[in-house]
Amino acid sequence: MSKHILITGGAGFIGCHVVQLFVNKYPDYQIINLDALTYAGNLENLKEVENSPNYTFEKVDIQNATALEEVFKKHQITDVIHLAAESHVDRSISDPLAFVKTNVFGTVNLLNVAKEYWKDDLQSHLFYHVSTDEVYGSLPEGGFFLETTAYDPQSPYSASKAASDHFVRAYANTYGMRTVVSNCSNNYGPNHFPEKLIPLCINNIKNEKPIPIYGKGENVRDWLFVKDHARAIDTVFHQGEAGETYNIGGFNEWKNIDIVRLLCRKMDEKLGREVGTSEKLITFVKDRAGHDLRYAIDATKIKNELGWEPSLQFEEGIELTIDWYLANQNWLDHVTSGAYQDYYKELYED
Ligand code: NAD
Ligand code: TYD
């Protein structure tokens, strides 16, 4: 039987790359993109596939069990790749409950509906939960997160993702569902909402606005190009072993201040500005509350067991990313003005 895959959060940053990859690479699969279209969901990200015969969109909130049940029945869902989440740490600090509602309650809701719908044949279906390295907490200098590293989440965002990961594993253990979890480091690339560090910097440099750096900019993140994450999700979905966890990362650690300086240099070049112009926009601001110092993933297991590794060097990926933002002024304008939120109406309601 052909697969009917429910991808949640497919209108978001990572989800849109996963949806595009699956729709184009697997014409025999039906891809059902389920998304509530919060501020982070943008159907303009999916223009290239919106008319594909194996693609369908459902505007549904994962907190709504009845609506989820209908989608499972209507599309005879065989597998789930779950990305829908509230994803921004700063928003989790100002509104933690929104993160509990979507990331914890929403995930358990989805697990319940999938378990009930698949109950006669649990072993033929996979629930793939996409998570973050932030569940492991903050590392001092040296050391890496392994799949066996104890969870130690430090922000409301990472605590909500950790809780959802635990629920997914508990459903495998208690009810015998086939589940798999992957924990990935920071992604960057096209379609990234400009509230996160890299797209925010690109947008501010372009518009000659101050670039806010939290604290001293000494915090370290491991960065992976978003399409490489989508490839990893494809690999884990098809080759991963049920019950396992896979860490995904770029082997690519950067201090925030160094990444921002790199972006300034590259954008000066591309915009024909004198070298050093954009660096003047750097502004050190109050640190984020409870700011994790360092994340670093050891992605050896997925490399050795499933043969996945990043395809792009960071320099290449960052060039592609800057070029994409410079070439897609319309996308940025729509996101910053809020106009992207009308696209659903135009597409599905007019
Ligand atoms: P995003 O914020 O760009 O997109 C999230 C999507 O989920 C949006 O389209 C939004 O509309 C949708 N959504 C939110 N609440 C919903 C709800 N209640 N019901 C249905 N849809 C809802 O996030 P992202 O950066 O694409 O992250 C996707 C997933 O990957 C998340 O689970 C995140 O924790 C994880 N992750 C992200 C990163 C990263 O660097 N961005 C790294 C590792 C893991
Ligand atoms: P972010 O992109 O929000 O991802 P995360 O917090 O999930 O790692 O932030 C990446 C790093 O950049 C993090 O250390 C916080 C920092 N940062 C700033 O210094 N200034 C900013 O305006 C933002 C959004 C982030």
JSON list of N, CA and C and ligand atoms in Angstrom, two decimals, residues 8-16 34-42 60-63 82-88 101-103 106 129-134 157 161 182-188 191-193 195-196 223 229, ligand 1:
[
{"chain": "A", "resi": 8, "resn": "THR", "atom": "N", "xyz": [3.25, 17.37, 9.98]},
{"chain": "A", "resi": 8, "resn": "THR", "atom": "CA", "xyz": [2.70, 18.52, 10.73]},
{"chain": "A", "resi": 8, "resn": "THR", "atom": "C", "xyz": [3.72, 19.65, 10.71]},
{"chain": "A", "resi": 9, "resn": "GLY", "atom": "N", "xyz": [3.22, 20.88, 10.71]},
{"chain": "A", "resi": 9, "resn": "GLY", "atom": "CA", "xyz": [4.13, 22.03, 10.71]},
{"chain": "A", "resi": 9, "resn": "GLY", "atom": "C", "xyz": [4.81, 22.24, 9.37]},
{"chain": "A", "resi": 10, "resn": "GLY", "atom": "N", "xyz": [4.18, 21.75, 8.31]},
{"chain": "A", "resi": 10, "resn": "GLY", "atom": "CA", "xyz": [4.80, 21.81, 6.98]},
{"chain": "A", "resi": 10, "resn": "GLY", "atom": "C", "xyz": [4.86, 23.20, 6.37]},
{"chain": "A", "resi": 11, "resn": "ALA", "atom": "N", "xyz": [4.16, 24.17, 6.97]},
{"chain": "A", "resi": 11, "resn": "ALA", "atom": "CA", "xyz": [4.24, 25.54, 6.44]},
{"chain": "A", "resi": 11, "resn": "ALA", "atom": "C", "xyz": [5.33, 26.35, 7.14]},
{"chain": "A", "resi": 12, "resn": "GLY", "atom": "N", "xyz": [6.00, 25.73, 8.10]},
{"chain": "A", "resi": 12, "resn": "GLY", "atom": "CA", "xyz": [7.07, 26.41, 8.82]},
{"chain": "A", "resi": 12, "resn": "GLY", "atom": "C", "xyz": [8.40, 26.28, 8.11]},
{"chain": "A", "resi": 13, "resn": "PHE", "atom": "N", "xyz": [9.44, 26.74, 8.79]},
{"chain": "A", "resi": 13, "resn": "PHE", "atom": "CA", "xyz": [10.78, 26.81, 8.18]},
{"chain": "A", "resi": 13, "resn": "PHE", "atom": "C", "xyz": [11.29, 25.43, 7.76]},
{"chain": "A", "resi": 14, "resn": "ILE", "atom": "N", "xyz": [11.44, 24.52, 8.69]},
{"chain": "A", "resi": 14, "resn": "ILE", "atom": "CA", "xyz": [11.99, 23.21, 8.34]},
{"chain": "A", "resi": 14, "resn": "ILE", "atom": "C", "xyz": [10.94, 22.38, 7.60]},
{"chain": "A", "resi": 15, "resn": "GLY", "atom": "N", "xyz": [9.70, 22.46, 8.10]},
{"chain": "A", "resi": 15, "resn": "GLY", "atom": "CA", "xyz": [8.62, 21.65, 7.52]},
{"chain": "A", "resi": 15, "resn": "GLY", "atom": "C", "xyz": [8.48, 21.87, 6.02]},
{"chain": "A", "resi": 16, "resn": "CYS", "atom": "N", "xyz": [8.62, 23.12, 5.54]},
{"chain": "A", "resi": 16, "resn": "CYS", "atom": "CA", "xyz": [8.40, 23.36, 4.11]},
{"chain": "A", "resi": 16, "resn": "CYS", "atom": "C", "xyz": [9.48, 22.67, 3.28]},
{"chain": "A", "resi": 34, "resn": "LEU", "atom": "N", "xyz": [-0.28, 19.27, 7.49]},
{"chain": "A", "resi": 34, "resn": "LEU", "atom": "CA", "xyz": [-1.25, 19.77, 8.48]},
{"chain": "A", "resi": 34, "resn": "LEU", "atom": "C", "xyz": [-0.58, 20.88, 9.28]},
{"chain": "A", "resi": 35, "resn": "ASP", "atom": "N", "xyz": [-1.20, 22.05, 9.26]},
{"chain": "A", "resi": 35, "resn": "ASP", "atom": "CA", "xyz": [-0.57, 23.20, 9.93]},
{"chain": "A", "resi": 35, "resn": "ASP", "atom": "C", "xyz": [-1.67, 24.16, 10.38]},
{"chain": "A", "resi": 36, "resn": "ALA", "atom": "N", "xyz": [-1.49, 24.74, 11.56]},
{"chain": "A", "resi": 36, "resn": "ALA", "atom": "CA", "xyz": [-2.48, 25.70, 12.08]},
{"chain": "A", "resi": 36, "resn": "ALA", "atom": "C", "xyz": [-2.28, 27.09, 11.48]},
{"chain": "A", "resi": 37, "resn": "LEU", "atom": "N", "xyz": [-1.15, 27.29, 10.78]},
{"chain": "A", "resi": 37, "resn": "LEU", "atom": "CA", "xyz": [-0.79, 28.61, 10.26]},
{"chain": "A", "resi": 37, "resn": "LEU", "atom": "C", "xyz": [-0.77, 29.66, 11.37]},
{"chain": "A", "resi": 38, "resn": "THR", "atom": "N", "xyz": [0.09, 29.44, 12.35]},
{"chain": "A", "resi": 38, "resn": "THR", "atom": "CA", "xyz": [0.36, 30.47, 13.35]},
{"chain": "A", "resi": 38, "resn": "THR", "atom": "C", "xyz": [1.20, 31.54, 12.64]},
{"chain": "A", "resi": 39, "resn": "TYR", "atom": "N", "xyz": [1.71, 32.50, 13.41]},
{"chain": "A", "resi": 39, "resn": "TYR", "atom": "CA", "xyz": [2.55, 33.54, 12.80]},
{"chain": "A", "resi": 39, "resn": "TYR", "atom": "C", "xyz": [3.73, 32.91, 12.04]},
{"chain": "A", "resi": 40, "resn": "ALA", "atom": "N", "xyz": [4.14, 31.68, 12.43]},
{"chain": "A", "resi": 40, "resn": "ALA", "atom": "CA", "xyz": [5.34, 31.05, 11.83]},
{"chain": "A", "resi": 40, "resn": "ALA", "atom": "C", "xyz": [5.01, 30.23, 10.60]},
{"chain": "A", "resi": 41, "resn": "GLY", "atom": "N", "xyz": [3.73, 30.04, 10.32]},
{"chain": "A", "resi": 41, "resn": "GLY", "atom": "CA", "xyz": [3.35, 29.21, 9.18]},
{"chain": "A", "resi": 41, "resn": "GLY", "atom": "C", "xyz": [3.08, 30.07, 7.97]},
{"chain": "A", "resi": 42, "resn": "ASN", "atom": "N", "xyz": [3.70, 29.74, 6.85]},
{"chain": "A", "resi": 42, "resn": "ASN", "atom": "CA", "xyz": [3.60, 30.59, 5.67]},
{"chain": "A", "resi": 42, "resn": "ASN", "atom": "C", "xyz": [3.46, 29.71, 4.44]},
{"chain": "A", "resi": 60, "resn": "VAL", "atom": "N", "xyz": [-5.29, 22.85, 10.35]},
{"chain": "A", "resi": 60, "resn": "VAL", "atom": "CA", "xyz": [-5.79, 22.23, 11.59]},
{"chain": "A", "resi": 60, "resn": "VAL", "atom": "C", "xyz": [-4.79, 22.49, 12.71]},
{"chain": "A", "resi": 61, "resn": "ASP", "atom": "N", "xyz": [-5.32, 22.70, 13.90]},
{"chain": "A", "resi": 61, "resn": "ASP", "atom": "CA", "xyz": [-4.48, 22.88, 15.09]},
{"chain": "A", "resi": 61, "resn": "ASP", "atom": "C", "xyz": [-4.31, 21.51, 15.76]},
{"chain": "A", "resi": 62, "resn": "ILE", "atom": "N", "xyz": [-3.10, 21.13, 16.10]},
{"chain": "A", "resi": 62, "resn": "ILE", "atom": "CA", "xyz": [-2.89, 19.80, 16.71]},
{"chain": "A", "resi": 62, "resn": "ILE", "atom": "C", "xyz": [-3.51, 19.70, 18.10]},
{"chain": "A", "resi": 63, "resn": "GLN", "atom": "N", "xyz": [-4.00, 20.82, 18.62]},
{"chain": "A", "resi": 63, "resn": "GLN", "atom": "CA", "xyz": [-4.71, 20.74, 19.91]},
{"chain": "A", "resi": 63, "resn": "GLN", "atom": "C", "xyz": [-6.15, 20.24, 19.73]},
{"chain": "A", "resi": 82, "resn": "HIS", "atom": "N", "xyz": [6.23, 14.54, 12.61]},
{"chain": "A", "resi": 82, "resn": "HIS", "atom": "CA", "xyz": [5.67, 15.61, 13.45]},
{"chain": "A", "resi": 82, "resn": "HIS", "atom": "C", "xyz": [6.69, 16.73, 13.68]},
{"chain": "A", "resi": 83, "resn": "LEU", "atom": "N", "xyz": [6.44, 17.87, 13.02]},
{"chain": "A", "resi": 83, "resn": "LEU", "atom": "CA", "xyz": [7.32, 19.03, 13.23]},
{"chain": "A", "resi": 83, "resn": "LEU", "atom": "C", "xyz": [6.60, 20.21, 13.87]},
{"chain": "A", "resi": 84, "resn": "ALA", "atom": "N", "xyz": [5.26, 20.22, 13.85]},
{"chain": "A", "resi": 84, "resn": "ALA", "atom": "CA", "xyz": [4.54, 21.40, 14.35]},
{"chain": "A", "resi": 84, "resn": "ALA", "atom": "C", "xyz": [4.94, 21.70, 15.79]},
{"chain": "A", "resi": 85, "resn": "ALA", "atom": "N", "xyz": [5.30, 22.93, 16.03]},
{"chain": "A", "resi": 85, "resn": "ALA", "atom": "CA", "xyz": [5.70, 23.33, 17.38]},
{"chain": "A", "resi": 85, "resn": "ALA", "atom": "C", "xyz": [5.78, 24.84, 17.45]},
{"chain": "A", "resi": 86, "resn": "GLU", "atom": "N", "xyz": [5.73, 25.35, 18.66]},
{"chain": "A", "resi": 86, "resn": "GLU", "atom": "CA", "xyz": [6.20, 26.70, 18.92]},
{"chain": "A", "resi": 86, "resn": "GLU", "atom": "C", "xyz": [7.71, 26.54, 19.06]},
{"chain": "A", "resi": 87, "resn": "SER", "atom": "N", "xyz": [8.49, 27.39, 18.35]},
{"chain": "A", "resi": 87, "resn": "SER", "atom": "CA", "xyz": [9.91, 27.06, 18.22]},
{"chain": "A", "resi": 87, "resn": "SER", "atom": "C", "xyz": [10.89, 28.15, 18.67]},
{"chain": "A", "resi": 88, "resn": "HIS", "atom": "N", "xyz": [10.38, 29.30, 19.13]},
{"chain": "A", "resi": 88, "resn": "HIS", "atom": "CA", "xyz": [11.33, 30.38, 19.43]},
{"chain": "A", "resi": 88, "resn": "HIS", "atom": "C", "xyz": [11.52, 30.57, 20.94]},
{"chain": "A", "resi": 101, "resn": "LYS", "atom": "N", "xyz": [0.91, 24.18, 25.47]},
{"chain": "A", "resi": 101, "resn": "LYS", "atom": "CA", "xyz": [-0.31, 23.81, 24.73]},
{"chain": "A", "resi": 101, "resn": "LYS", "atom": "C", "xyz": [0.04, 23.11, 23.41]},
{"chain": "A", "resi": 102, "resn": "THR", "atom": "N", "xyz": [0.91, 23.71, 22.63]},
{"chain": "A", "resi": 102, "resn": "THR", "atom": "CA", "xyz": [1.21, 23.09, 21.32]},
{"chain": "A", "resi": 102, "resn": "THR", "atom": "C", "xyz": [2.21, 21.94, 21.46]},
{"chain": "A", "resi": 103, "resn": "ASN", "atom": "N", "xyz": [3.33, 22.20, 22.13]},
{"chain": "A", "resi": 103, "resn": "ASN", "atom": "CA", "xyz": [4.42, 21.21, 22.08]},
{"chain": "A", "resi": 103, "resn": "ASN", "atom": "C", "xyz": [4.13, 19.99, 22.95]},
{"chain": "A", "resi": 106, "resn": "GLY", "atom": "N", "xyz": [-0.42, 19.29, 22.41]},
{"chain": "A", "resi": 106, "resn": "GLY", "atom": "CA", "xyz": [-0.65, 19.01, 20.99]},
{"chain": "A", "resi": 106, "resn": "GLY", "atom": "C", "xyz": [0.00, 17.70, 20.56]},
{"chain": "A", "resi": 129, "resn": "HIS", "atom": "N", "xyz": [8.99, 11.77, 15.44]},
{"chain": "A", "resi": 129, "resn": "HIS", "atom": "CA", "xyz": [8.95, 13.04, 16.18]},
{"chain": "A", "resi": 129, "resn": "HIS", "atom": "C", "xyz": [10.26, 13.81, 15.96]},
{"chain": "A", "resi": 130, "resn": "VAL", "atom": "N", "xyz": [10.13, 15.03, 15.46]},
{"chain": "A", "resi": 130, "resn": "VAL", "atom": "CA", "xyz": [11.31, 15.85, 15.16]},
{"chain": "A", "resi": 130, "resn": "VAL", "atom": "C", "xyz": [11.58, 16.78, 16.34]},
{"chain": "A", "resi": 131, "resn": "SER", "atom": "N", "xyz": [12.77, 16.66, 16.92]},
{"chain": "A", "resi": 131, "resn": "SER", "atom": "CA", "xyz": [13.06, 17.46, 18.11]},
{"chain": "A", "resi": 131, "resn": "SER", "atom": "C", "xyz": [14.41, 18.17, 17.98]},
{"chain": "A", "resi": 132, "resn": "THR", "atom": "N", "xyz": [14.82, 18.75, 19.09]},
{"chain": "A", "resi": 132, "resn": "THR", "atom": "CA", "xyz": [15.96, 19.67, 19.10]},
{"chain": "A", "resi": 132, "resn": "THR", "atom": "C", "xyz": [17.06, 19.19, 20.04]},
{"chain": "A", "resi": 133, "resn": "ASP", "atom": "N", "xyz": [18.29, 19.65, 19.79]},
{"chain": "A", "resi": 133, "resn": "ASP", "atom": "CA", "xyz": [19.39, 19.34, 20.71]},
{"chain": "A", "resi": 133, "resn": "ASP", "atom": "C", "xyz": [19.26, 20.11, 22.03]},
{"chain": "A", "resi": 134, "resn": "GLU", "atom": "N", "xyz": [18.34, 21.12, 22.05]},
{"chain": "A", "resi": 134, "resn": "GLU", "atom": "CA", "xyz": [18.26, 21.96, 23.25]},
{"chain": "A", "resi": 134, "resn": "GLU", "atom": "C", "xyz": [17.74, 21.19, 24.47]},
{"chain": "A", "resi": 157, "resn": "TYR", "atom": "N", "xyz": [11.00, 26.63, 26.22]},
{"chain": "A", "resi": 157, "resn": "TYR", "atom": "CA", "xyz": [10.93, 25.94, 24.92]},
{"chain": "A", "resi": 157, "resn": "TYR", "atom": "C", "xyz": [11.52, 24.54, 25.03]},
{"chain": "A", "resi": 161, "resn": "LYS", "atom": "N", "xyz": [9.80, 20.77, 24.63]},
{"chain": "A", "resi": 161, "resn": "LYS", "atom": "CA", "xyz": [10.22, 19.77, 23.63]},
{"chain": "A", "resi": 161, "resn": "LYS", "atom": "C", "xyz": [10.67, 18.49, 24.35]},
{"chain": "A", "resi": 182, "resn": "SER", "atom": "N", "xyz": [14.35, 12.31, 16.42]},
{"chain": "A", "resi": 182, "resn": "SER", "atom": "CA", "xyz": [15.67, 12.85, 16.09]},
{"chain": "A", "resi": 182, "resn": "SER", "atom": "C", "xyz": [15.81, 14.22, 16.75]},
{"chain": "A", "resi": 183, "resn": "ASN", "atom": "N", "xyz": [17.03, 14.51, 17.18]},
{"chain": "A", "resi": 183, "resn": "ASN", "atom": "CA", "xyz": [17.33, 15.78, 17.87]},
{"chain": "A", "resi": 183, "resn": "ASN", "atom": "C", "xyz": [18.39, 16.50, 17.06]},
{"chain": "A", "resi": 184, "resn": "CYS", "atom": "N", "xyz": [18.01, 17.66, 16.55]},
{"chain": "A", "resi": 184, "resn": "CYS", "atom": "CA", "xyz": [18.91, 18.37, 15.61]},
{"chain": "A", "resi": 184, "resn": "CYS", "atom": "C", "xyz": [19.39, 19.70, 16.19]},
{"chain": "A", "resi": 185, "resn": "SER", "atom": "N", "xyz": [20.54, 20.13, 15.71]},
{"chain": "A", "resi": 185, "resn": "SER", "atom": "CA", "xyz": [21.10, 21.42, 16.13]},
{"chain": "A", "resi": 185, "resn": "SER", "atom": "C", "xyz": [20.43, 22.56, 15.34]},
{"chain": "A", "resi": 186, "resn": "ASN", "atom": "N", "xyz": [20.93, 23.79, 15.52]},
{"chain": "A", "resi": 186, "resn": "ASN", "atom": "CA", "xyz": [20.32, 24.98, 14.89]},
{"chain": "A", "resi": 186, "resn": "ASN", "atom": "C", "xyz": [20.36, 24.89, 13.37]},
{"chain": "A", "resi": 187, "resn": "ASN", "atom": "N", "xyz": [19.22, 25.10, 12.76]},
{"chain": "A", "resi": 187, "resn": "ASN", "atom": "CA", "xyz": [19.14, 25.13, 11.30]},
{"chain": "A", "resi": 187, "resn": "ASN", "atom": "C", "xyz": [19.25, 26.56, 10.78]},
{"chain": "A", "resi": 188, "resn": "TYR", "atom": "N", "xyz": [19.73, 26.70, 9.54]},
{"chain": "A", "resi": 188, "resn": "TYR", "atom": "CA", "xyz": [19.69, 28.00, 8.86]},
{"chain": "A", "resi": 188, "resn": "TYR", "atom": "C", "xyz": [19.41, 27.73, 7.39]},
{"chain": "A", "resi": 191, "resn": "ASN", "atom": "N", "xyz": [13.73, 30.63, 3.80]},
{"chain": "A", "resi": 191, "resn": "ASN", "atom": "CA", "xyz": [12.41, 30.55, 4.43]},
{"chain": "A", "resi": 191, "resn": "ASN", "atom": "C", "xyz": [12.44, 30.60, 5.96]},
{"chain": "A", "resi": 192, "resn": "HIS", "atom": "N", "xyz": [13.55, 31.02, 6.53]},
{"chain": "A", "resi": 192, "resn": "HIS", "atom": "CA", "xyz": [13.66, 31.10, 7.99]},
{"chain": "A", "resi": 192, "resn": "HIS", "atom": "C", "xyz": [13.03, 32.40, 8.47]},
{"chain": "A", "resi": 193, "resn": "PHE", "atom": "N", "xyz": [12.13, 32.32, 9.41]},
{"chain": "A", "resi": 193, "resn": "PHE", "atom": "CA", "xyz": [11.40, 33.51, 9.89]},
{"chain": "A", "resi": 193, "resn": "PHE", "atom": "C", "xyz": [12.40, 34.49, 10.54]},
{"chain": "A", "resi": 195, "resn": "GLU", "atom": "N", "xyz": [12.92, 36.22, 12.93]},
{"chain": "A", "resi": 195, "resn": "GLU", "atom": "CA", "xyz": [13.02, 36.48, 14.37]},
{"chain": "A", "resi": 195, "resn": "GLU", "atom": "C", "xyz": [14.22, 35.71, 14.93]},
{"chain": "A", "resi": 196, "resn": "LYS", "atom": "N", "xyz": [14.76, 34.76, 14.14]},
{"chain": "A", "resi": 196, "resn": "LYS", "atom": "CA", "xyz": [15.89, 33.95, 14.58]},
{"chain": "A", "resi": 196, "resn": "LYS", "atom": "C", "xyz": [17.19, 34.61, 14.13]},
{"chain": "A", "resi": 223, "resn": "TRP", "atom": "N", "xyz": [25.55, 24.83, 13.61]},
{"chain": "A", "resi": 223, "resn": "TRP", "atom": "CA", "xyz": [24.61, 25.21, 12.55]},
{"chain": "A", "resi": 223, "resn": "TRP", "atom": "C", "xyz": [24.58, 24.21, 11.41]},
{"chain": "A", "resi": 229, "resn": "HIS", "atom": "N", "xyz": [19.07, 19.01, 6.91]},
{"chain": "A", "resi": 229, "resn": "HIS", "atom": "CA", "xyz": [18.19, 18.44, 7.94]},
{"chain": "A", "resi": 229, "resn": "HIS", "atom": "C", "xyz": [17.03, 17.68, 7.28]},
{"chain": "B", "resi": 1, "resn": "NAD", "atom": "P1", "xyz": [8.67, 27.10, 12.80]},
{"chain": "B", "resi": 1, "resn": "NAD", "atom": "O1", "xyz": [8.30, 27.88, 14.00]},
{"chain": "B", "resi": 1, "resn": "NAD", "atom": "O2", "xyz": [9.29, 27.78, 11.63]},
{"chain": "B", "resi": 1, "resn": "NAD", "atom": "O3", "xyz": [7.38, 26.34, 12.23]},
{"chain": "B", "resi": 1, "resn": "NAD", "atom": "C1", "xyz": [6.47, 25.69, 13.06]},
{"chain": "B", "resi": 1, "resn": "NAD", "atom": "C2", "xyz": [5.23, 25.36, 12.25]},
{"chain": "B", "resi": 1, "resn": "NAD", "atom": "O4", "xyz": [4.29, 24.70, 13.11]},
{"chain": "B", "resi": 1, "resn": "NAD", "atom": "C3", "xyz": [4.52, 26.59, 11.68]},
{"chain": "B", "resi": 1, "resn": "NAD", "atom": "O5", "xyz": [4.16, 26.37, 10.33]},
{"chain": "B", "resi": 1, "resn": "NAD", "atom": "C4", "xyz": [3.29, 26.75, 12.56]},
{"chain": "B", "resi": 1, "resn": "NAD", "atom": "O6", "xyz": [2.18, 27.33, 11.89]},
{"chain": "B", "resi": 1, "resn": "NAD", "atom": "C5", "xyz": [3.02, 25.29, 12.95]},
{"chain": "B", "resi": 1, "resn": "NAD", "atom": "N1", "xyz": [2.29, 25.18, 14.23]},
{"chain": "B", "resi": 1, "resn": "NAD", "atom": "C6", "xyz": [2.59, 25.81, 15.39]},
{"chain": "B", "resi": 1, "resn": "NAD", "atom": "N2", "xyz": [1.67, 25.48, 16.32]},
{"chain": "B", "resi": 1, "resn": "NAD", "atom": "C7", "xyz": [0.81, 24.61, 15.74]},
{"chain": "B", "resi": 1, "resn": "NAD", "atom": "C8", "xyz": [-0.34, 23.91, 16.19]},
{"chain": "B", "resi": 1, "resn": "NAD", "atom": "N3", "xyz": [-0.80, 24.07, 17.44]},
{"chain": "B", "resi": 1, "resn": "NAD", "atom": "N4", "xyz": [-0.98, 23.09, 15.34]},
{"chain": "B", "resi": 1, "resn": "NAD", "atom": "C9", "xyz": [-0.55, 22.94, 14.05]},
{"chain": "B", "resi": 1, "resn": "NAD", "atom": "N5", "xyz": [0.51, 23.60, 13.57]},
{"chain": "B", "resi": 1, "resn": "NAD", "atom": "C10", "xyz": [1.20, 24.43, 14.40]},
{"chain": "B", "resi": 1, "resn": "NAD", "atom": "O7", "xyz": [9.59, 25.92, 13.35]},
{"chain": "B", "resi": 1, "resn": "NAD", "atom": "P2", "xyz": [10.82, 25.18, 12.65]},
{"chain": "B", "resi": 1, "resn": "NAD", "atom": "O8", "xyz": [12.04, 25.96, 12.92]},
{"chain": "B", "resi": 1, "resn": "NAD", "atom": "O9", "xyz": [10.46, 24.83, 11.27]},
{"chain": "B", "resi": 1, "resn": "NAD", "atom": "O10", "xyz": [10.88, 23.86, 13.54]},
{"chain": "B", "resi": 1, "resn": "NAD", "atom": "C11", "xyz": [10.14, 22.70, 13.18]},
{"chain": "B", "resi": 1, "resn": "NAD", "atom": "C12", "xyz": [10.40, 21.61, 14.20]},
{"chain": "B", "resi": 1, "resn": "NAD", "atom": "O11", "xyz": [11.80, 21.30, 14.24]},
{"chain": "B", "resi": 1, "resn": "NAD", "atom": "C13", "xyz": [9.99, 22.00, 15.62]},
{"chain": "B", "resi": 1, "resn": "NAD", "atom": "O12", "xyz": [9.43, 20.87, 16.23]},
{"chain": "B", "resi": 1, "resn": "NAD", "atom": "C14", "xyz": [11.32, 22.38, 16.28]},
{"chain": "B", "resi": 1, "resn": "NAD", "atom": "O13", "xyz": [11.28, 22.13, 17.66]},
{"chain": "B", "resi": 1, "resn": "NAD", "atom": "C15", "xyz": [12.29, 21.45, 15.57]},
{"chain": "B", "resi": 1, "resn": "NAD", "atom": "N6", "xyz": [13.66, 21.93, 15.47]},
{"chain": "B", "resi": 1, "resn": "NAD", "atom": "C16", "xyz": [13.94, 23.19, 14.99]},
{"chain": "B", "resi": 1, "resn": "NAD", "atom": "C17", "xyz": [15.27, 23.60, 14.85]},
{"chain": "B", "resi": 1, "resn": "NAD", "atom": "C18", "xyz": [15.62, 24.95, 14.28]},
{"chain": "B", "resi": 1, "resn": "NAD", "atom": "O14", "xyz": [16.80, 25.33, 14.27]},
{"chain": "B", "resi": 1, "resn": "NAD", "atom": "N7", "xyz": [14.69, 25.72, 13.76]},
{"chain": "B", "resi": 1, "resn": "NAD", "atom": "C19", "xyz": [16.32, 22.75, 15.22]},
{"chain": "B", "resi": 1, "resn": "NAD", "atom": "C20", "xyz": [15.98, 21.47, 15.71]},
{"chain": "B", "resi": 1, "resn": "NAD", "atom": "C21", "xyz": [14.66, 21.07, 15.82]}
]
